[in-house]
Amino acid sequence: MAEPLSSDRVKQVVDAVRADADLGGTRTVRTLHLKPSQSDPDDEPRPPSAPWLRELVRWLAESGRLLVWLGGAAAVALPSHVRDLDIRPESLPDDIGAAARALWQRGEQRAALSLLYRGALSRLVHGHAVPIRAASTEGECVSLASRRLPTPSTAFFERLVRAWQTSVYGGHPLDGASVLALCDDFDVQLPAQTEPVAA
């Protein structure tokens, strides 16, 4: 068994380690720092050799940003589809209420409700400037419409959305009289506008 080291022996070992240049000792490290005025002139940024090129790049960057914003605004302002429903005015008959009534009376209930709902979305977006987006839910559409439409028109749209959800999602049959009332009131409550209403 090794004998314990005395404090004198430990001091001798520590002094020997410190004396060895590879293991201990104190080193001084010096770093050279250049002041900006002493920097190499070759390191300074050089102006572009063609100023017109810099201006062209700047113009393209600004124009591209503007085009992206305008494209995004147009897509939000005038969607052609909400979910999978085509709401382009040209995809709809001129007299939506009468066309939906004819479909309902032929027994095409789902097609009649789809036409009323698509027509309502189209009128809201294209005629009344309601900011409905392509991914808007029925609840979001009602909420957005309520900010732009008078109370009777909002109530009509809510009734239409409830009928749409009850029949299409819930699979429940609807009272024919209530659907025919929606057809008759369609143009009164959601009139077509030749110019969108100001936001």
PDB file of C-alpha atoms in Angstrom:
ATOM      1  CA  MET A   1       0.000   0.000   0.000  1.00  0.00           C
ATOM      2  CA  ALA A   2       1.426   3.438  -0.952  1.00  0.00           C
ATOM      3  CA  GLU A   3       2.225   5.875   1.798  1.00  0.00           C
ATOM      4  CA  PRO A   4       0.242   9.096   1.921  1.00  0.00           C
ATOM      5  CA  LEU A   5       2.020  12.102   0.381  1.00  0.00           C
ATOM      6  CA  SER A   6       3.161  14.834   2.682  1.00  0.00           C
ATOM      7  CA  SER A   7       2.356  18.431   1.937  1.00  0.00           C
ATOM      8  CA  ASP A   8       6.031  19.076   1.187  1.00  0.00           C
ATOM      9  CA  ARG A   9       6.061  16.288  -1.397  1.00  0.00           C
ATOM     10  CA  VAL A  10       2.860  17.634  -3.046  1.00  0.00           C
ATOM     11  CA  LYS A  11       4.430  21.116  -3.230  1.00  0.00           C
ATOM     12  CA  GLN A  12       7.564  19.666  -4.903  1.00  0.00           C
ATOM     13  CA  VAL A  13       5.434  17.875  -7.565  1.00  0.00           C
ATOM     14  CA  VAL A  14       3.364  20.998  -8.262  1.00  0.00           C
ATOM     15  CA  ASP A  15       6.497  23.120  -8.627  1.00  0.00           C
ATOM     16  CA  ALA A  16       7.985  20.557 -11.037  1.00  0.00           C
ATOM     17  CA  VAL A  17       4.837  20.615 -13.193  1.00  0.00           C
ATOM     18  CA  ARG A  18       4.838  24.402 -13.284  1.00  0.00           C
ATOM     19  CA  ALA A  19       8.504  24.450 -14.269  1.00  0.00           C
ATOM     20  CA  ASP A  20       7.875  22.155 -17.278  1.00  0.00           C
ATOM     21  CA  ALA A  21       7.152  24.381 -20.342  1.00  0.00           C
ATOM     22  CA  ASP A  22       4.866  21.755 -21.916  1.00  0.00           C
ATOM     23  CA  LEU A  23       2.690  21.161 -18.827  1.00  0.00           C
ATOM     24  CA  GLY A  24       2.398  24.345 -16.883  1.00  0.00           C
ATOM     25  CA  GLY A  25       3.671  27.785 -16.528  1.00  0.00           C
ATOM     26  CA  THR A  26       2.105  31.027 -17.556  1.00  0.00           C
ATOM     27  CA  ARG A  27       1.730  32.065 -21.163  1.00  0.00           C
ATOM     28  CA  THR A  28       1.084  35.477 -22.559  1.00  0.00           C
ATOM     29  CA  VAL A  29      -1.013  35.635 -25.715  1.00  0.00           C
ATOM     30  CA  ARG A  30      -0.969  38.852 -27.661  1.00  0.00           C
ATOM     31  CA  THR A  31      -3.610  39.839 -30.191  1.00  0.00           C
ATOM     32  CA  LEU A  32      -3.297  42.580 -32.736  1.00  0.00           C
ATOM     33  CA  HIS A  33      -6.425  44.715 -33.173  1.00  0.00           C
ATOM     34  CA  LEU A  34      -6.643  47.086 -36.114  1.00  0.00           C
ATOM     35  CA  LYS A  35      -8.583  50.298 -35.840  1.00  0.00           C
ATOM     36  CA  PRO A  36     -10.955  51.057 -38.743  1.00  0.00           C
ATOM     37  CA  SER A  37      -8.644  53.772 -40.004  1.00  0.00           C
ATOM     38  CA  GLN A  38      -5.797  51.237 -40.158  1.00  0.00           C
ATOM     39  CA  SER A  39      -7.736  48.639 -42.172  1.00  0.00           C
ATOM     40  CA  ASP A  40      -6.573  47.532 -45.536  1.00  0.00           C
ATOM     41  CA  PRO A  41      -8.209  49.637 -48.297  1.00  0.00           C
ATOM     42  CA  ASP A  42      -8.685  46.445 -50.336  1.00  0.00           C
ATOM     43  CA  ASP A  43     -11.105  45.142 -47.646  1.00  0.00           C
ATOM     44  CA  GLU A  44     -13.536  48.050 -48.037  1.00  0.00           C
ATOM     45  CA  PRO A  45     -16.677  47.374 -50.107  1.00  0.00           C
ATOM     46  CA  ARG A  46     -16.429  48.677 -53.600  1.00  0.00           C
ATOM     47  CA  PRO A  47     -19.291  50.451 -55.336  1.00  0.00           C
ATOM     48  CA  PRO A  48     -20.807  48.396 -58.140  1.00  0.00           C
ATOM     49  CA  SER A  49     -19.192  48.970 -61.471  1.00  0.00           C
ATOM     50  CA  ALA A  50     -22.632  49.476 -63.082  1.00  0.00           C
ATOM     51  CA  PRO A  51     -25.021  51.693 -61.035  1.00  0.00           C
ATOM     52  CA  TRP A  52     -27.833  50.963 -63.490  1.00  0.00           C
ATOM     53  CA  LEU A  53     -27.601  47.281 -62.575  1.00  0.00           C
ATOM     54  CA  ARG A  54     -28.100  48.056 -58.875  1.00  0.00           C
ATOM     55  CA  GLU A  55     -31.129  50.206 -59.740  1.00  0.00           C
ATOM     56  CA  LEU A  56     -32.572  47.462 -61.951  1.00  0.00           C
ATOM     57  CA  VAL A  57     -32.235  44.869 -59.170  1.00  0.00           C
ATOM     58  CA  ARG A  58     -33.849  47.254 -56.669  1.00  0.00           C
ATOM     59  CA  TRP A  59     -36.727  47.986 -59.075  1.00  0.00           C
ATOM     60  CA  LEU A  60     -37.312  44.270 -59.738  1.00  0.00           C
ATOM     61  CA  ALA A  61     -37.355  43.510 -56.013  1.00  0.00           C
ATOM     62  CA  GLU A  62     -39.867  46.264 -55.283  1.00  0.00           C
ATOM     63  CA  SER A  63     -42.032  45.383 -58.293  1.00  0.00           C
ATOM     64  CA  GLY A  64     -42.020  41.702 -57.390  1.00  0.00           C
ATOM     65  CA  ARG A  65     -43.117  42.449 -53.841  1.00  0.00           C
ATOM     66  CA  LEU A  66     -45.931  44.669 -55.138  1.00  0.00           C
ATOM     67  CA  LEU A  67     -47.102  41.998 -57.588  1.00  0.00           C
ATOM     68  CA  VAL A  68     -47.205  39.372 -54.830  1.00  0.00           C
ATOM     69  CA  TRP A  69     -49.301  41.691 -52.627  1.00  0.00           C
ATOM     70  CA  LEU A  70     -51.662  42.574 -55.467  1.00  0.00           C
ATOM     71  CA  GLY A  71     -52.059  38.933 -56.458  1.00  0.00           C
ATOM     72  CA  GLY A  72     -52.778  37.938 -52.875  1.00  0.00           C
ATOM     73  CA  ALA A  73     -55.293  40.755 -52.457  1.00  0.00           C
ATOM     74  CA  ALA A  74     -57.049  39.791 -55.683  1.00  0.00           C
ATOM     75  CA  ALA A  75     -57.209  36.149 -54.632  1.00  0.00           C
ATOM     76  CA  VAL A  76     -58.725  37.108 -51.284  1.00  0.00           C
ATOM     77  CA  ALA A  77     -61.061  39.715 -52.744  1.00  0.00           C
ATOM     78  CA  LEU A  78     -62.444  37.648 -55.607  1.00  0.00           C
ATOM     79  CA  PRO A  79     -62.241  33.900 -55.043  1.00  0.00           C
ATOM     80  CA  SER A  80     -63.622  31.764 -57.810  1.00  0.00           C
ATOM     81  CA  HIS A  81     -64.370  28.875 -55.446  1.00  0.00           C
ATOM     82  CA  VAL A  82     -65.330  28.521 -51.804  1.00  0.00           C
ATOM     83  CA  ARG A  83     -64.324  25.049 -50.727  1.00  0.00           C
ATOM     84  CA  ASP A  84     -65.286  23.051 -53.820  1.00  0.00           C
ATOM     85  CA  LEU A  85     -68.196  25.312 -54.834  1.00  0.00           C
ATOM     86  CA  ASP A  86     -67.816  27.356 -58.020  1.00  0.00           C
ATOM     87  CA  ILE A  87     -69.042  30.882 -57.223  1.00  0.00           C
ATOM     88  CA  ARG A  88     -68.063  32.645 -60.454  1.00  0.00           C
ATOM     89  CA  PRO A  89     -71.047  34.722 -61.625  1.00  0.00           C
ATOM     90  CA  GLU A  90     -70.744  33.252 -65.107  1.00  0.00           C
ATOM     91  CA  SER A  91     -71.204  29.741 -63.672  1.00  0.00           C
ATOM     92  CA  LEU A  92     -74.668  30.667 -62.342  1.00  0.00           C
ATOM     93  CA  PRO A  93     -78.018  31.318 -64.043  1.00  0.00           C
ATOM     94  CA  ASP A  94     -79.280  34.892 -64.253  1.00  0.00           C
ATOM     95  CA  ASP A  95     -82.342  34.135 -62.111  1.00  0.00           C
ATOM     96  CA  ILE A  96     -80.927  31.947 -59.347  1.00  0.00           C
ATOM     97  CA  GLY A  97     -84.139  31.786 -57.324  1.00  0.00           C
ATOM     98  CA  ALA A  98     -86.261  30.637 -60.279  1.00  0.00           C
ATOM     99  CA  ALA A  99     -83.665  28.078 -61.382  1.00  0.00           C
ATOM    100  CA  ALA A 100     -83.428  26.675 -57.833  1.00  0.00           C
ATOM    101  CA  ARG A 101     -87.253  26.500 -57.607  1.00  0.00           C
ATOM    102  CA  ALA A 102     -87.366  24.507 -60.873  1.00  0.00           C
ATOM    103  CA  LEU A 103     -84.714  22.077 -59.572  1.00  0.00           C
ATOM    104  CA  TRP A 104     -86.594  21.603 -56.285  1.00  0.00           C
ATOM    105  CA  GLN A 105     -89.887  20.940 -58.070  1.00  0.00           C
ATOM    106  CA  ARG A 106     -88.180  18.333 -60.295  1.00  0.00           C
ATOM    107  CA  GLY A 107     -87.077  16.500 -57.154  1.00  0.00           C
ATOM    108  CA  GLU A 108     -83.433  17.633 -57.312  1.00  0.00           C
ATOM    109  CA  GLN A 109     -83.326  18.930 -53.749  1.00  0.00           C
ATOM    110  CA  ARG A 110     -79.572  18.842 -53.253  1.00  0.00           C
ATOM    111  CA  ALA A 111     -78.934  20.604 -56.578  1.00  0.00           C
ATOM    112  CA  ALA A 112     -81.506  23.288 -55.674  1.00  0.00           C
ATOM    113  CA  LEU A 113     -79.881  23.971 -52.290  1.00  0.00           C
ATOM    114  CA  SER A 114     -76.420  23.915 -53.815  1.00  0.00           C
ATOM    115  CA  LEU A 115     -77.480  26.480 -56.403  1.00  0.00           C
ATOM    116  CA  LEU A 116     -78.992  28.752 -53.738  1.00  0.00           C
ATOM    117  CA  TYR A 117     -75.910  28.505 -51.526  1.00  0.00           C
ATOM    118  CA  ARG A 118     -73.432  28.985 -54.400  1.00  0.00           C
ATOM    119  CA  GLY A 119     -75.495  31.879 -55.694  1.00  0.00           C
ATOM    120  CA  ALA A 120     -75.574  33.509 -52.261  1.00  0.00           C
ATOM    121  CA  LEU A 121     -71.793  33.198 -51.881  1.00  0.00           C
ATOM    122  CA  SER A 122     -71.289  34.625 -55.364  1.00  0.00           C
ATOM    123  CA  ARG A 123     -73.560  37.604 -54.651  1.00  0.00           C
ATOM    124  CA  LEU A 124     -71.844  38.230 -51.307  1.00  0.00           C
ATOM    125  CA  VAL A 125     -68.329  38.151 -52.778  1.00  0.00           C
ATOM    126  CA  HIS A 126     -68.838  39.702 -56.200  1.00  0.00           C
ATOM    127  CA  GLY A 127     -71.777  41.986 -55.538  1.00  0.00           C
ATOM    128  CA  HIS A 128     -71.498  43.021 -51.903  1.00  0.00           C
ATOM    129  CA  ALA A 129     -67.697  42.898 -51.388  1.00  0.00           C
ATOM    130  CA  VAL A 130     -67.919  40.456 -48.469  1.00  0.00           C
ATOM    131  CA  PRO A 131     -64.313  39.247 -47.919  1.00  0.00           C
ATOM    132  CA  ILE A 132     -65.039  35.516 -48.080  1.00  0.00           C
ATOM    133  CA  ARG A 133     -61.967  33.389 -48.805  1.00  0.00           C
ATOM    134  CA  ALA A 134     -61.664  30.068 -50.607  1.00  0.00           C
ATOM    135  CA  ALA A 135     -61.360  28.179 -47.300  1.00  0.00           C
ATOM    136  CA  SER A 136     -64.101  30.060 -45.375  1.00  0.00           C
ATOM    137  CA  THR A 137     -66.543  27.893 -43.435  1.00  0.00           C
ATOM    138  CA  GLU A 138     -70.292  28.449 -43.432  1.00  0.00           C
ATOM    139  CA  GLY A 139     -70.075  30.057 -39.989  1.00  0.00           C
ATOM    140  CA  GLU A 140     -67.327  32.411 -41.136  1.00  0.00           C
ATOM    141  CA  CYS A 141     -69.393  33.359 -44.199  1.00  0.00           C
ATOM    142  CA  VAL A 142     -72.397  34.230 -42.004  1.00  0.00           C
ATOM    143  CA  SER A 143     -70.192  36.275 -39.667  1.00  0.00           C
ATOM    144  CA  LEU A 144     -68.564  38.171 -42.545  1.00  0.00           C
ATOM    145  CA  ALA A 145     -71.905  38.771 -44.274  1.00  0.00           C
ATOM    146  CA  SER A 146     -73.445  40.177 -41.091  1.00  0.00           C
ATOM    147  CA  ARG A 147     -70.901  43.012 -41.181  1.00  0.00           C
ATOM    148  CA  ARG A 148     -71.888  44.088 -44.705  1.00  0.00           C
ATOM    149  CA  LEU A 149     -75.569  43.241 -45.145  1.00  0.00           C
ATOM    150  CA  PRO A 150     -78.685  44.799 -43.632  1.00  0.00           C
ATOM    151  CA  THR A 151     -80.347  42.733 -40.889  1.00  0.00           C
ATOM    152  CA  PRO A 152     -83.101  41.176 -43.076  1.00  0.00           C
ATOM    153  CA  SER A 153     -80.536  40.034 -45.656  1.00  0.00           C
ATOM    154  CA  THR A 154     -78.300  38.597 -42.929  1.00  0.00           C
ATOM    155  CA  ALA A 155     -81.288  36.704 -41.460  1.00  0.00           C
ATOM    156  CA  PHE A 156     -82.113  35.353 -44.936  1.00  0.00           C
ATOM    157  CA  PHE A 157     -78.538  34.164 -45.467  1.00  0.00           C
ATOM    158  CA  GLU A 158     -78.522  32.491 -42.022  1.00  0.00           C
ATOM    159  CA  ARG A 159     -81.762  30.619 -42.928  1.00  0.00           C
ATOM    160  CA  LEU A 160     -80.218  29.538 -46.222  1.00  0.00           C
ATOM    161  CA  VAL A 161     -77.037  28.300 -44.519  1.00  0.00           C
ATOM    162  CA  ARG A 162     -79.071  26.369 -41.912  1.00  0.00           C
ATOM    163  CA  ALA A 163     -81.097  24.715 -44.685  1.00  0.00           C
ATOM    164  CA  TRP A 164     -77.886  23.855 -46.560  1.00  0.00           C
ATOM    165  CA  GLN A 165     -76.262  22.330 -43.470  1.00  0.00           C
ATOM    166  CA  THR A 166     -79.407  20.459 -42.366  1.00  0.00           C
ATOM    167  CA  SER A 167     -79.890  18.837 -45.755  1.00  0.00           C
ATOM    168  CA  VAL A 168     -76.364  18.356 -47.090  1.00  0.00           C
ATOM    169  CA  TYR A 169     -74.448  17.628 -43.882  1.00  0.00           C
ATOM    170  CA  GLY A 170     -77.248  16.397 -41.641  1.00  0.00           C
ATOM    171  CA  GLY A 171     -79.068  14.382 -44.309  1.00  0.00           C
ATOM    172  CA  HIS A 172     -82.470  15.548 -43.035  1.00  0.00           C
ATOM    173  CA  PRO A 173     -85.315  16.309 -45.447  1.00  0.00           C
ATOM    174  CA  LEU A 174     -86.470  19.916 -45.577  1.00  0.00           C
ATOM    175  CA  ASP A 175     -89.947  21.366 -45.673  1.00  0.00           C
ATOM    176  CA  GLY A 176     -90.659  22.241 -49.295  1.00  0.00           C
ATOM    177  CA  ALA A 177     -92.460  25.470 -48.388  1.00  0.00           C
ATOM    178  CA  SER A 178     -89.411  26.849 -46.529  1.00  0.00           C
ATOM    179  CA  VAL A 179     -87.112  26.033 -49.457  1.00  0.00           C
ATOM    180  CA  LEU A 180     -89.510  27.590 -51.979  1.00  0.00           C
ATOM    181  CA  ALA A 181     -89.629  30.694 -49.751  1.00  0.00           C
ATOM    182  CA  LEU A 182     -85.822  30.858 -49.960  1.00  0.00           C
ATOM    183  CA  CYS A 183     -86.092  30.658 -53.749  1.00  0.00           C
ATOM    184  CA  ASP A 184     -88.713  33.426 -53.866  1.00  0.00           C
ATOM    185  CA  ASP A 185     -86.807  35.739 -51.493  1.00  0.00           C
ATOM    186  CA  PHE A 186     -83.383  35.200 -53.044  1.00  0.00           C
ATOM    187  CA  ASP A 187     -83.251  38.220 -55.379  1.00  0.00           C
ATOM    188  CA  VAL A 188     -85.023  40.459 -52.872  1.00  0.00           C
ATOM    189  CA  GLN A 189     -82.599  39.744 -50.016  1.00  0.00           C
ATOM    190  CA  LEU A 190     -79.408  39.265 -52.057  1.00  0.00           C
ATOM    191  CA  PRO A 191     -79.828  41.445 -55.129  1.00  0.00           C
ATOM    192  CA  ALA A 192     -77.237  41.324 -57.851  1.00  0.00           C
ATOM    193  CA  GLN A 193     -75.042  44.412 -57.915  1.00  0.00           C
ATOM    194  CA  THR A 194     -73.460  45.701 -61.089  1.00  0.00           C
ATOM    195  CA  GLU A 195     -70.761  47.409 -59.002  1.00  0.00           C
ATOM    196  CA  PRO A 196     -69.444  45.929 -55.743  1.00  0.00           C
ATOM    197  CA  VAL A 197     -70.531  47.777 -52.643  1.00  0.00           C
ATOM    198  CA  ALA A 198     -67.738  49.867 -51.131  1.00  0.00           C
ATOM    199  CA  ALA A 199     -65.972  48.183 -48.236  1.00  0.00           C
TER     200      ALA A 199
END
